[in-house]
Structure formats: structure tokens, C-alpha cells
């Protein structure tokens, strides 16, 4: 690790050992309770290519993937190429490994930022056994790898923030580049934002920053350029328009949407819901000619669920995007109101988003206890009713996780304060760079996840929860230290 410019973990301490034992015992306990790894999403989730293609034509299919960045399908394909049940165990061990890594990296990050070891153990322990973590750790989907990469990148930056060693910076940027290649929510703009933060806060090291960021930036830009050349879309995913339309066009009253279609303000494609099977669009767009590549031509994966990597969806998504921006331009205040309402979903328990993992029954009792007494959820309620507005307004507010409602804005406010107090000095405190990186990611996920998406906003919050936990640990540690100092002063006076 030191050869890469990264300081390894400190020597094993009782708190460190307690977390390792706690992780292993908790996983064993929930395994006994019936919590098992779920890979069924391979066969019906939008994000995956045809299982047969992943198993038998992996790399050629990944090259022609425009619907999603490649890393999730690469992980799925590697497991499928193994003889069953080895593939299942491969995914199982990888996700368990990510869980243990999250636990230890969070603990070490907090310690390096000055948080007392036992306070870090308490906070990380509570996170480690939270229902959302348990469910996402047992699901072949990208929220858990994305959260792991965010935690790892934060830990790497803590290691490198003081002197910005070349090797450490390169590893940091390399890990950051994996996020846009895993999850389209982390756009190329996000990676440029990370580079800009380091450049702004470490102006004297700008050459080293640009040098170490060059190759990771090239990897992401190269994938985007490939999509531009092959599919005329400079992005990690061709779905942006369909997602944005779901958050705008299809929240209009039906009669108004139909009226706008008749008036020509919206295209006829908005008469069909986003992510409909491609056959529904036959009379609405000119479908492209066959390419000869199964991953682009087949309309249904294995003859069942729709293939959202079909070439037709590129133009379909562009039409939806044009309509979505029309709604934003014509009803800006209404759009801002709807975006603000997305926070009602954003702050619900992360395990309660629309797509279910099939493991809820295994932790149902624990989920109820944790959400009420740790997350502060006053009144659990049906997520589908909350999403489409069928819950009364009061019930929707009572269904939020008030722990996160409180600590998100408080942590952000304190983070900005810590950075501000450091800026007045000759040299920024080493922690200020890390705090700025954390704040950037929290704000980015809150904004992008609520502006362009609707329905699964709490799933996006899952990726930033560990970062908020880090800021909260610093605030709590500072608070406890001040109380302790005051008590000490009072005792000395007495």
C-alpha cells in the first residue's frame, strides 16, 4: 500500500477488532435469519444486458452498451462465466468484501480526521447493521459498489490530502473514475468537479493534480467518446431523457399533458410512458435499421423483459428529453415545487424504494425497530402511496427518517463553516480538502438525484449517507471535546 502512496491501516486495536468481529457475527446472524444474496435482478432489471450475451459474448456486448456504463454488466458477466454455483459465490464474496471494506474504511477515515475511536465504532457499527446496508449488500445491483467507491475515494483523499503524493493522487483519481463507469448518475461533469476542487484548494500542486488525473479522466472521456461516435450521445447512459420525462412530463395532470400533445407543445411520444416496450413506439418514431448485433437489435431479452439497450431507445430518450425541457421552460415554478417534493422520497428509509430485493421478510422485524428508534421514522407507510401522492400530506411527513432530515443540513452547514474558518489561514487545514470533497458529493447527489429522477430518490441517498456520517462524527467529536474541556475547567476552578 505504501508503494502506492497510501498509508495502510494503523495497527489492529480493540475498536478495530471489535468492528471486524461485529461485522462477521452480524452477517452470520442475518444469514441464519434467511438473508441471502439475490441475483434475480439479472433477468429483469433494466440495467442488465441479456444474460446469454453476458455469458457468451461479454466484451463485444459491453462495447456496444449505450444504456448503462459498463462496470455493473462486467461484474455480472464475470460471475455468469463461472460454473454455477461458483458465480453466485463470487458475487456473494465480492459484496461481503465490500461490506467489510466499508466498515473498516469508514472507521479509519473517522480516526484520521480526529474522531475518538470508540465514537467511530458506535457510528460505524450503527451504519453496518442498518437495514439499507444489509439489503443492498445482498443484492447484485450498483448502489453498494457505488457507496463503497465513494467511501474508498474519501479514505484515499484523507491519506493524500496533506502532501498530495503523486502515487496517492493517481490512485485516488483512478478510483473516482470508476464511479462514472459504474453509475451514470456520476457524470463526467462530476469527475471534472472533483478535479476542480483539488485544483482550487491546492493551487500550488496544480501540475501534479492535472498529471495524476489525466489517465483516469481519459478513461471516462474515452467511454463517452465511444458512445458519441457509435450512438451520437456523449454520456454514460442514453436514458437521461426517459428519466427526466418521468420527473417532469409524467407528473403533469393527464388532461394537461394530452392537451399539450394536441397543441404540438409536446411530441406524441409523451402519450406513452417512459421505459415502455419498444413496440409501443412503432408509430411514433422511425425505428432504426437492424445492425446485426443482438444487443442492439433484440427488443426483448431472452424473449421476455424489454431490452433497453435496443438502438431505438436512443432516439426515444432524446424525444422525451426535449419534452421534459419544454415542461421546465413553460412551468418553472411548478417544476421547482415538484423537485422539492422529491425530498419527501429522498429522506425515506433507503430500503423502501420501489424495486424490492426480495429479502425484506428476512429482516422485517429488525427493519421496523431500526427505522423507528434509529432513523426516527414516526409512521412507516406504503412507499408506493407516498410516491404517487396518495398518502395524506401529514402522513408523508411522518414517514420520513428524521435522523437524516436533521443531520443532512446540519452536517452540510458545519462542513461549510469548517472550510470557511480554514480559508482565512495561510494554509488550509489538511481536513478542509476532505470536507470539501465530502460536501461536493453530498450536494451533487442531492441535486442531481432529485432534479432528474423521480420515484427512487431514497436509493440515491444511500450513496451519500456514509459521507454524512463522517461529517456527523466530526461534529459529535468536537461537541464532546468541548463539553469535556468545560467540565475540566470547572473542576480545576473548584
mmCIF file of N, CA and C in Angstrom, residues 404-414:
data_model
loop_
_atom_site.group_PDB
_atom_site.id
_atom_site.type_symbol
_atom_site.label_atom_id
_atom_site.label_comp_id
_atom_site.label_asym_id
_atom_site.label_seq_id
_atom_site.Cartn_x
_atom_site.Cartn_y
_atom_site.Cartn_z
ATOM 1 N N UNK A 404 -32.005 11.552 9.389
ATOM 2 C CA UNK A 404 -31.316 12.055 8.198
ATOM 3 C C UNK A 404 -31.818 13.440 7.812
ATOM 4 N N UNK A 405 -33.104 13.716 8.045
ATOM 5 C CA UNK A 405 -33.640 15.054 7.770
ATOM 6 C C UNK A 405 -32.880 16.104 8.573
ATOM 7 N N UNK A 406 -32.500 15.763 9.799
ATOM 8 C CA UNK A 406 -31.797 16.703 10.669
ATOM 9 C C UNK A 406 -30.308 16.777 10.367
ATOM 10 N N UNK A 407 -29.659 15.606 10.231
ATOM 11 C CA UNK A 407 -28.193 15.649 10.145
ATOM 12 C C UNK A 407 -27.686 16.028 8.759
ATOM 13 N N UNK A 408 -28.499 15.868 7.712
ATOM 14 C CA UNK A 408 -28.037 16.301 6.387
ATOM 15 C C UNK A 408 -27.756 17.803 6.370
ATOM 16 N N UNK A 409 -28.760 18.667 6.643
ATOM 17 C CA UNK A 409 -28.469 20.109 6.604
ATOM 18 C C UNK A 409 -27.482 20.550 7.678
ATOM 19 N N UNK A 410 -27.550 19.938 8.875
ATOM 20 C CA UNK A 410 -26.625 20.322 9.939
ATOM 21 C C UNK A 410 -25.187 19.982 9.570
ATOM 22 N N UNK A 411 -24.974 18.802 8.999
ATOM 23 C CA UNK A 411 -23.624 18.389 8.611
ATOM 24 C C UNK A 411 -23.083 19.269 7.496
ATOM 25 N N UNK A 412 -23.938 19.589 6.525
ATOM 26 C CA UNK A 412 -23.501 20.461 5.434
ATOM 27 C C UNK A 412 -23.148 21.847 5.956
ATOM 28 N N UNK A 413 -23.972 22.391 6.844
ATOM 29 C CA UNK A 413 -23.708 23.725 7.390
ATOM 30 C C UNK A 413 -22.394 23.744 8.161
ATOM 31 N N UNK A 414 -22.172 22.720 8.982
ATOM 32 C CA UNK A 414 -20.924 22.649 9.743
ATOM 33 C C UNK A 414 -19.730 22.457 8.819
#
